[in-house]
Amino acid sequence: MNPDIVKERQNASFDVQKLTYILDGGPEKTKRRREISLVLNDPDFDEEDPNFLSRSERYEQAVRKSAQMILKLREYGISDPAEINCYKSVVRGNFHESLGLHYVMFLPTLYSQCDQEQSKKWLPLATSFEVLGTYAQTELGHTHLRGLETTATFDPTTQEFVLNSPTVTSIKWWPGAGKTSNHAVVLAQLYTRGKCHGLHAFIVQLRHMDTHEPLPILVGDIGPKFGFSEVDNGFLKLDHVRIPRENMLMKHVEPDGRYVKPASAKLTYGTMVFIRSLLVGLSALVMAKSCTIAIRYSAVRHQSEIRSEPEPQILDYQTQQYKLFPLLATAYAFSFVGQYMTETYYRISGDINQGDLSELPELHAVSAGLKAFTTWTTNTGIEVCRMSCGGHGYSRSSALPDLYAEFTPTCTYEGENTVMMLQTAYLVKSYRQAKAGEQLRGIMSYLNDMEQRHVRAHPASARPALVDINDLSDLVESYKLRAALVESAAKSIQQELQKRRSHEDAWNNSAIDLVKASDAHCHYMVVKLFTDKLSEIGDPDINLVLTTLAQLYALHGIALNSGDFLQAGLLTVPQMQQIPVRIKELLCLIRPNAVALVDAFDFPDKVLSSVLGRYDGNVYENLFEWARRSPLNATEVHESFHKYLK
Ligand SMILES: CCCCCCCCCCCCCCCCCCCCCCC/C=C/C(=O)SCCNC(=O)CCNC(=O)[C@H](O)C(C)(C)COP(=O)(O)OP(=O)(O)OC[C@H]1O[C@@H](n2cnc3c(N)ncnc32)[C@H](O)[C@@H]1OP(=O)(O)O
Ligand SMILES: Cc1cc2nc3c(=O)[nH]c(=O)nc-3n(C[C@H](O)[C@H](O)[C@H](O)COP(=O)(O)OP(=O)(O)OC[C@H]3O[C@@H](n4cnc5c(N)ncnc54)[C@H](O)[C@@H]3O)c2cc1C
């Protein structure tokens, strides 16, 4: 064990194990997660570092691993979805798997959109992996749902739908598992009795069940990408492909071609809401991994000098702490927000299943906003962690380049982040309702204060500065008032409308304000949820260290967005000047606990797959060892010498 990292652990002021329990949701859950993690010792999962393989080899290795996972899940009798998720995230490490779409989109779509008869037919096939599915929605030319061109036209004479990609731009593009899957959920515009009824989901068989040969359908892999090398994102061109009427999910077309309206057209989009909710937790996970790597490495790396003494640990540099500790605080904040998002998703979707759709708009808005907010922050955070590791961060052995490449598409898929932030219509609607005197409930209730003029941008001089920057509840209140930026966005729309612009143009001309309003709303939610969590934590040592992190998270956010807080008169200039001073104090308070705080995330070394983030801190000898395994070192003299240089 590296002596620096031993010393760091001795300095911790709290019980790491107890904090792990809090993150997991209790000691039993930690115990079970650790039991599941023992799978890492299974030699059937031994594999070559994907970084040393070609794309095709990577795909093959991933398929082998996916198949092994299925067999092992059966062998160990793991069937609870949360446990399957835990098991898979341990085995996958930092990479995705080719069967991922089957688990996260195809199966959930079947579960939520099959009627009884369809469930009976499709669920046994899909859960036994005879049917391997993908989710084909996006097209070469479109992602905006109303703009999708693929058609499904009902033919009452044969009781079939005819699926067609009428143009090049309508070719389905990006669905994972282009080579792996034999079925797809295809999203297409439904036509019956000559009328279009909007997007609906259809199950389409793509490949022969025995030979895996494509049916008369053009299907394949779209080629190498920035990351996602294990995944065969695909294309799919349908040329008048016929499927039985029963393959329409939720069966909205009667045998005579009559269309039966669903309770809400938006239920078809349910799987996206599900994944967006999950991505909040994934952001926490990846932020936590990145911080673990960068902070452990910073504890063992010595460089330059502060005083004329031996080279200090780079974690002692204030600038290094300023790069990493706000991200550490973010990882904790997002972990609690991830827990909230998952609970909220299951609570509201439970109500939806009982026929109560009243909270669907809020679920959509909150999951879209938090998905965008947490993935954007994490995306930039990973890169900060990588840069903070200097040259070694650039090596694939650090895992940080892979974490970035695998994570960055979360900002794009399941709804491009700006587009998701623009689903603020809900915020603006709530603002208008509150202004009209309606009492709002839930997370939007802060807008009720508006009429008392608490929530209003006005000059600092007009407002007494009541905020104590050391008091978290005051900081939450400031974020709440800043979230009233939605008022500026709503006013901008109003002004545009007064200029006789159409509603759509008024909206587009206010889009920057709307995105800012969404961002401020999400930021408020994160600060509030982090602070609320503290009241549940009884252990005083842990409460203290997490309070320090929550303060850092809140103050750092204010420092980055000082313009908003000053403009709205929420903080004074002297208070703003105090914030960097307080931030520096908080960095010093966190410093002795930094390694323990990342240890509490409890990532096994094999899951981190990072030479820099090793638990034992023995970085250098292992870097050398890893480099020696590079395929370029397989022979002492590379064949290119004989071919070209000699
Ligand atoms: C150590 C730390 C510990 C932490 C512990 C954490 C552990 C947790 C770990 C969790 C791990 C999880 C692991 C799993 C992660 C999964 C991810 C893995 C891999 C995934 C692979 C990638 C797969 C990618 C797939 C895809 O990308 S599929 C394609 C996705 N496409 C999109 O998202 C398209 C985006 N566009 C749209 O959604 C729409 O076009 C639009 C919403 C922008 C507009 O739609 P539309 O045109 O129909 O609507 P309108 O603008 O007219 O609006 C109409 C009204 O409808 C509302 N609306 C819209 N959508 C919805 C909806 N979905 N639900 C409800 N309501 C909706 C609008 O708001 C409008 O409302 P209004 O009329 O009232 O205004
Ligand atoms: C790794 C990966 C996996 C994927 N997997 C799947 C899958 O399994 N199934 C599937 O169906 N799809 C999948 N996708 C596709 C993904 O859902 C889309 O790429 C995503 O929804 C974004 O759409 P787009 O690529 O058309 O971007 P665009 O919408 O073209 O975005 C380009 C730019 O235009 C801007 N823009 C677009 N619309 C607006 C607007 N209304 N207002 C303001 N700005 C706007 C965006 O902000 C962005 O800056 C995947 C994508 C990736 C990268």
CSV table of N, CA, C and O and ligand atoms in Angstrom, one decimal, residues 23 85 89 92 96 100-101 104-105 135 137-138 143-146 228 264 266-267 269-270 272-273 275-276 278-279 281-282 284-285 288-289 331 334-335 338 342 360-361 364 410 412-416 419-420 423 425-426 429 601-603, ligand 1:
chain,number,residue,atom,x,y,z
A,23,LEU,N,-25.0,5.9,1.2
A,23,LEU,CA,-25.1,6.0,-0.3
A,23,LEU,C,-25.9,4.9,-0.9
A,23,LEU,O,-26.6,5.0,-1.9
A,85,ASN,N,-29.3,-4.6,-12.5
A,85,ASN,CA,-28.7,-3.4,-12.9
A,85,ASN,C,-27.3,-3.2,-12.2
A,85,ASN,O,-26.3,-2.9,-12.8
A,89,SER,N,-23.7,-3.3,-14.0
A,89,SER,CA,-22.8,-2.2,-13.9
A,89,SER,C,-21.4,-2.6,-13.4
A,89,SER,O,-20.4,-2.0,-13.8
A,92,ARG,N,-19.9,-4.6,-16.5
A,92,ARG,CA,-19.6,-3.7,-17.6
A,92,ARG,C,-18.4,-2.8,-17.4
A,92,ARG,O,-17.7,-2.4,-18.3
A,96,HIS,N,-20.1,0.2,-22.3
A,96,HIS,CA,-21.5,-0.3,-22.5
A,96,HIS,C,-21.4,-1.7,-23.1
A,96,HIS,O,-20.4,-2.2,-23.5
A,100,GLY,N,-27.3,-3.8,-24.3
A,100,GLY,CA,-27.8,-2.8,-23.4
A,100,GLY,C,-29.2,-2.3,-23.7
A,100,GLY,O,-30.0,-2.2,-22.9
A,101,LEU,N,-29.4,-2.1,-25.0
A,101,LEU,CA,-30.7,-1.5,-25.5
A,101,LEU,C,-31.8,-2.5,-25.2
A,101,LEU,O,-32.9,-2.1,-24.9
A,104,VAL,N,-32.4,-1.8,-21.4
A,104,VAL,CA,-32.9,-0.5,-20.9
A,104,VAL,C,-34.0,0.1,-21.7
A,104,VAL,O,-34.7,0.9,-21.2
A,105,MET,N,-34.2,-0.4,-23.0
A,105,MET,CA,-35.3,0.2,-23.7
A,105,MET,C,-36.3,-0.8,-24.3
A,105,MET,O,-37.5,-0.6,-24.2
A,135,TYR,N,-34.4,-0.4,-30.0
A,135,TYR,CA,-35.4,0.7,-29.9
A,135,TYR,C,-35.1,1.7,-31.1
A,135,TYR,O,-34.1,2.4,-31.0
A,137,GLN,N,-36.1,4.7,-33.1
A,137,GLN,CA,-36.9,5.9,-33.1
A,137,GLN,C,-36.3,7.0,-34.0
A,137,GLN,O,-36.8,7.4,-35.0
A,138,THR,N,-35.0,7.3,-33.7
A,138,THR,CA,-34.3,8.4,-34.4
A,138,THR,C,-34.1,8.0,-35.9
A,138,THR,O,-33.9,6.9,-36.2
A,143,THR,N,-35.0,13.9,-35.3
A,143,THR,CA,-35.1,13.3,-34.0
A,143,THR,C,-36.4,13.8,-33.4
A,143,THR,O,-37.0,13.2,-32.5
A,144,HIS,N,-36.8,15.0,-33.8
A,144,HIS,CA,-38.0,15.6,-33.3
A,144,HIS,C,-39.2,14.7,-33.6
A,144,HIS,O,-39.4,14.3,-34.8
A,145,LEU,N,-40.0,14.4,-32.6
A,145,LEU,CA,-40.9,13.3,-32.8
A,145,LEU,C,-42.0,13.5,-33.8
A,145,LEU,O,-42.3,12.6,-34.6
A,146,ARG,N,-42.5,14.7,-33.8
A,146,ARG,CA,-43.6,14.9,-34.8
A,146,ARG,C,-43.0,14.9,-36.2
A,146,ARG,O,-43.8,14.7,-37.2
A,228,PHE,N,-18.4,4.3,-27.4
A,228,PHE,CA,-19.5,3.3,-27.7
A,228,PHE,C,-19.0,2.2,-28.7
A,228,PHE,O,-19.8,1.7,-29.5
A,264,SER,N,-53.4,9.0,-23.1
A,264,SER,CA,-52.5,10.2,-23.4
A,264,SER,C,-51.6,9.7,-24.5
A,264,SER,O,-50.9,8.7,-24.4
A,266,LYS,N,-48.8,10.8,-25.0
A,266,LYS,CA,-47.4,10.9,-24.5
A,266,LYS,C,-47.0,9.6,-23.8
A,266,LYS,O,-45.8,9.4,-23.5
A,267,LEU,N,-47.9,8.7,-23.6
A,267,LEU,CA,-47.5,7.4,-23.0
A,267,LEU,C,-46.6,6.6,-23.9
A,267,LEU,O,-45.7,5.9,-23.4
A,269,TYR,N,-44.1,7.8,-25.2
A,269,TYR,CA,-42.8,8.2,-25.0
A,269,TYR,C,-42.2,7.8,-23.6
A,269,TYR,O,-41.2,8.3,-23.2
A,270,GLY,N,-43.0,6.9,-22.9
A,270,GLY,CA,-42.6,6.6,-21.6
A,270,GLY,C,-41.2,6.0,-21.4
A,270,GLY,O,-40.6,6.3,-20.3
A,272,MET,N,-38.5,6.8,-22.8
A,272,MET,CA,-37.5,7.9,-22.8
A,272,MET,C,-37.5,8.5,-21.4
A,272,MET,O,-36.5,8.9,-20.9
A,273,VAL,N,-38.7,8.7,-20.8
A,273,VAL,CA,-38.8,9.3,-19.5
A,273,VAL,C,-38.1,8.4,-18.5
A,273,VAL,O,-37.3,8.9,-17.6
A,275,ILE,N,-35.5,6.3,-19.1
A,275,ILE,CA,-34.1,6.4,-19.2
A,275,ILE,C,-33.6,7.7,-18.7
A,275,ILE,O,-32.5,7.8,-18.1
A,276,ARG,N,-34.3,8.8,-19.0
A,276,ARG,CA,-33.8,10.1,-18.6
A,276,ARG,C,-33.7,10.1,-17.0
A,276,ARG,O,-32.8,10.7,-16.5
A,278,LEU,N,-33.1,7.5,-15.2
A,278,LEU,CA,-31.9,6.7,-14.8
A,278,LEU,C,-30.6,7.5,-15.0
A,278,LEU,O,-29.6,7.3,-14.3
A,279,LEU,N,-30.6,8.4,-16.0
A,279,LEU,CA,-29.4,9.0,-16.4
A,279,LEU,C,-28.9,10.0,-15.3
A,279,LEU,O,-27.7,10.3,-15.2
A,281,GLY,N,-29.0,9.2,-12.1
A,281,GLY,CA,-28.2,8.3,-11.2
A,281,GLY,C,-26.9,8.0,-11.9
A,281,GLY,O,-25.8,7.9,-11.2
A,282,LEU,N,-26.9,7.8,-13.2
A,282,LEU,CA,-25.7,7.4,-13.9
A,282,LEU,C,-24.7,8.6,-13.8
A,282,LEU,O,-23.5,8.4,-13.7
A,284,ALA,N,-24.3,10.7,-11.4
A,284,ALA,CA,-23.7,10.6,-10.0
A,284,ALA,C,-22.6,9.5,-10.0
A,284,ALA,O,-21.5,9.8,-9.5
A,285,LEU,N,-22.9,8.4,-10.6
A,285,LEU,CA,-22.0,7.3,-10.6
A,285,LEU,C,-20.7,7.6,-11.3
A,285,LEU,O,-19.6,7.4,-10.8
A,288,ALA,N,-18.7,10.2,-9.5
A,288,ALA,CA,-18.1,9.6,-8.4
A,288,ALA,C,-16.8,8.8,-8.8
A,288,ALA,O,-15.8,8.9,-8.2
A,289,LYS,N,-16.9,8.1,-9.9
A,289,LYS,CA,-15.8,7.4,-10.4
A,289,LYS,C,-14.6,8.3,-10.8
A,289,LYS,O,-13.5,8.1,-10.4
A,331,ALA,N,-20.7,15.1,-6.9
A,331,ALA,CA,-20.9,13.7,-7.0
A,331,ALA,C,-21.9,13.3,-5.8
A,331,ALA,O,-22.8,12.5,-6.0
A,334,PHE,N,-25.4,14.8,-6.6
A,334,PHE,CA,-26.1,14.0,-7.7
A,334,PHE,C,-26.6,12.6,-7.2
A,334,PHE,O,-27.5,12.1,-7.6
A,335,SER,N,-25.8,12.1,-6.2
A,335,SER,CA,-26.2,10.7,-5.7
A,335,SER,C,-27.5,10.9,-5.0
A,335,SER,O,-28.4,10.0,-5.2
A,338,GLY,N,-30.2,11.6,-7.6
A,338,GLY,CA,-30.5,10.3,-8.4
A,338,GLY,C,-31.5,9.5,-7.6
A,338,GLY,O,-32.4,8.9,-8.2
A,342,THR,N,-35.2,8.5,-9.0
A,342,THR,CA,-35.7,7.2,-9.1
A,342,THR,C,-37.0,7.0,-8.3
A,342,THR,O,-38.0,6.4,-8.9
A,360,LEU,N,-48.0,13.3,-14.9
A,360,LEU,CA,-47.1,13.0,-16.0
A,360,LEU,C,-46.4,14.2,-16.5
A,360,LEU,O,-45.2,14.1,-16.8
A,361,PRO,N,-47.1,15.4,-16.7
A,361,PRO,CA,-46.3,16.5,-17.2
A,361,PRO,C,-45.1,16.9,-16.3
A,361,PRO,O,-44.1,17.2,-16.8
A,364,HIS,N,-42.3,14.4,-16.7
A,364,HIS,CA,-41.6,14.7,-18.0
A,364,HIS,C,-40.6,15.9,-17.8
A,364,HIS,O,-39.5,15.8,-18.2
A,410,THR,N,-24.5,11.0,-23.4
A,410,THR,CA,-25.7,11.2,-22.5
A,410,THR,C,-26.3,12.6,-22.7
A,410,THR,O,-27.4,12.9,-22.5
A,412,THR,N,-26.5,14.0,-25.5
A,412,THR,CA,-27.2,14.0,-26.8
A,412,THR,C,-28.4,13.0,-26.8
A,412,THR,O,-29.5,13.3,-27.2
A,413,TYR,N,-28.1,11.7,-26.4
A,413,TYR,CA,-29.2,10.7,-26.6
A,413,TYR,C,-30.3,10.9,-25.5
A,413,TYR,O,-30.1,11.6,-24.5
A,414,GLU,N,-31.4,10.3,-25.8
A,414,GLU,CA,-32.6,10.4,-25.0
A,414,GLU,C,-33.0,11.9,-24.9
A,414,GLU,O,-33.5,12.3,-23.9
A,415,GLY,N,-32.7,12.6,-26.0
A,415,GLY,CA,-33.1,14.0,-26.0
A,415,GLY,C,-31.9,14.9,-25.8
A,415,GLY,O,-31.3,14.9,-24.7
A,416,GLU,N,-31.6,15.6,-26.9
A,416,GLU,CA,-30.4,16.5,-26.8
A,416,GLU,C,-30.7,17.5,-25.7
A,416,GLU,O,-31.8,18.0,-25.5
A,419,VAL,N,-32.6,20.8,-26.0
A,419,VAL,CA,-34.0,20.5,-26.4
A,419,VAL,C,-34.7,20.1,-25.1
A,419,VAL,O,-35.8,20.5,-24.8
A,420,MET,N,-34.0,19.3,-24.3
A,420,MET,CA,-34.6,18.9,-23.0
A,420,MET,C,-34.8,20.1,-22.1
A,420,MET,O,-35.9,20.2,-21.4
A,423,GLN,N,-37.9,22.0,-22.6
A,423,GLN,CA,-39.2,21.5,-22.1
A,423,GLN,C,-39.6,22.2,-20.9
A,423,GLN,O,-40.3,21.7,-20.0
A,425,ALA,N,-41.7,24.5,-20.9
A,425,ALA,CA,-43.1,24.9,-21.0
A,425,ALA,C,-43.8,24.8,-19.7
A,425,ALA,O,-44.6,25.6,-19.3
A,426,TYR,N,-43.5,23.7,-19.0
A,426,TYR,CA,-44.2,23.4,-17.7
A,426,TYR,C,-43.9,24.4,-16.7
A,426,TYR,O,-44.8,24.9,-16.0
A,429,LYS,N,-45.8,27.5,-17.6
A,429,LYS,CA,-47.2,27.3,-17.3
A,429,LYS,C,-47.5,27.5,-15.8
A,429,LYS,O,-48.4,28.1,-15.4
A,601,PHE,N,-17.4,5.8,-1.8
A,601,PHE,CA,-18.2,5.3,-3.0
A,601,PHE,C,-18.0,3.8,-3.2
A,601,PHE,O,-18.8,3.2,-3.9
A,602,ASP,N,-16.9,3.3,-2.7
A,602,ASP,CA,-16.8,1.8,-2.6
A,602,ASP,C,-16.7,1.2,-4.0
A,602,ASP,O,-17.4,0.1,-4.2
A,603,PHE,N,-15.9,1.7,-4.9
A,603,PHE,CA,-15.8,1.1,-6.2
A,603,PHE,C,-14.6,0.1,-6.1
A,603,PHE,O,-13.5,0.4,-5.8
B,1,LIG,C1,-21.3,6.1,-6.1
B,1,LIG,C2,-22.4,7.0,-6.3
B,1,LIG,C3,-23.6,6.2,-6.2
B,1,LIG,C4,-24.6,6.7,-7.1
B,1,LIG,C5,-25.6,5.6,-7.2
B,1,LIG,C6,-26.3,5.7,-8.4
B,1,LIG,C7,-26.7,4.4,-8.9
B,1,LIG,C8,-27.6,4.5,-10.0
B,1,LIG,C9,-27.0,4.1,-11.2
B,1,LIG,C10,-27.9,4.1,-12.3
B,1,LIG,C11,-27.3,3.4,-13.4
B,1,LIG,C12,-28.3,3.3,-14.5
B,1,LIG,C13,-27.7,2.6,-15.6
B,1,LIG,C14,-28.5,2.6,-16.7
B,1,LIG,C15,-28.3,3.8,-17.6
B,1,LIG,C16,-28.9,3.6,-18.9
B,1,LIG,C17,-28.2,4.3,-20.0
B,1,LIG,C18,-27.4,3.4,-20.7
B,1,LIG,C19,-27.4,3.3,-22.2
B,1,LIG,C20,-28.4,3.9,-23.0
B,1,LIG,C21,-28.1,3.7,-24.4
B,1,LIG,C22,-28.5,4.9,-25.2
B,1,LIG,C23,-29.9,4.7,-25.8
B,1,LIG,C24,-30.4,5.9,-26.5
B,1,LIG,C25,-31.6,5.9,-27.0
B,1,LIG,C26,-32.2,7.1,-27.6
B,1,LIG,O1,-31.6,8.1,-27.7
B,1,LIG,S1,-33.8,6.8,-28.1
B,1,LIG,C27,-34.3,8.3,-28.9
B,1,LIG,C28,-34.5,9.4,-27.9
B,1,LIG,N1,-35.1,10.5,-28.6
B,1,LIG,C29,-35.5,11.6,-28.0
B,1,LIG,O2,-35.3,11.7,-26.8
B,1,LIG,C30,-36.1,12.6,-28.8
B,1,LIG,C31,-36.3,13.9,-28.0
B,1,LIG,N2,-37.4,14.6,-28.5
B,1,LIG,C32,-38.6,14.6,-27.8
B,1,LIG,O3,-38.7,13.9,-26.8
B,1,LIG,C33,-39.7,15.4,-28.4
B,1,LIG,O4,-39.4,15.7,-29.8
B,1,LIG,C34,-39.9,16.7,-27.7
B,1,LIG,C35,-40.3,16.4,-26.2
B,1,LIG,C36,-38.7,17.6,-27.7
B,1,LIG,C37,-41.1,17.4,-28.3
B,1,LIG,O5,-42.1,16.3,-28.6
B,1,LIG,P1,-43.5,16.6,-29.3
B,1,LIG,O6,-43.3,17.2,-30.6
B,1,LIG,O7,-44.4,15.4,-29.3
B,1,LIG,O8,-44.2,17.4,-28.3
B,1,LIG,P2,-44.6,19.0,-28.3
B,1,LIG,O9,-43.4,19.8,-28.3
B,1,LIG,O10,-45.7,19.2,-29.3
B,1,LIG,O11,-45.2,18.9,-26.9
B,1,LIG,C38,-46.4,18.4,-26.6
B,1,LIG,C39,-46.7,18.3,-25.2
B,1,LIG,O12,-46.2,17.1,-24.7
B,1,LIG,C40,-45.4,17.2,-23.6
B,1,LIG,N3,-44.4,16.1,-23.7
B,1,LIG,C41,-43.5,15.9,-24.6
B,1,LIG,N4,-42.8,14.7,-24.3
B,1,LIG,C42,-43.4,14.2,-23.3
B,1,LIG,C43,-43.2,13.0,-22.5
B,1,LIG,N5,-42.2,12.2,-22.8
B,1,LIG,N6,-44.0,12.8,-21.5
B,1,LIG,C44,-45.0,13.7,-21.1
B,1,LIG,N7,-45.3,14.8,-21.8
B,1,LIG,C45,-44.5,15.1,-22.9
B,1,LIG,C46,-44.7,18.5,-23.9
B,1,LIG,O13,-44.2,19.0,-22.7
B,1,LIG,C47,-45.9,19.3,-24.3
B,1,LIG,O14,-46.7,19.6,-23.2
B,1,LIG,P3,-47.8,20.9,-23.3
B,1,LIG,O15,-48.6,20.6,-24.5
B,1,LIG,O16,-48.5,20.8,-22.0
B,1,LIG,O17,-46.9,22.1,-23.5
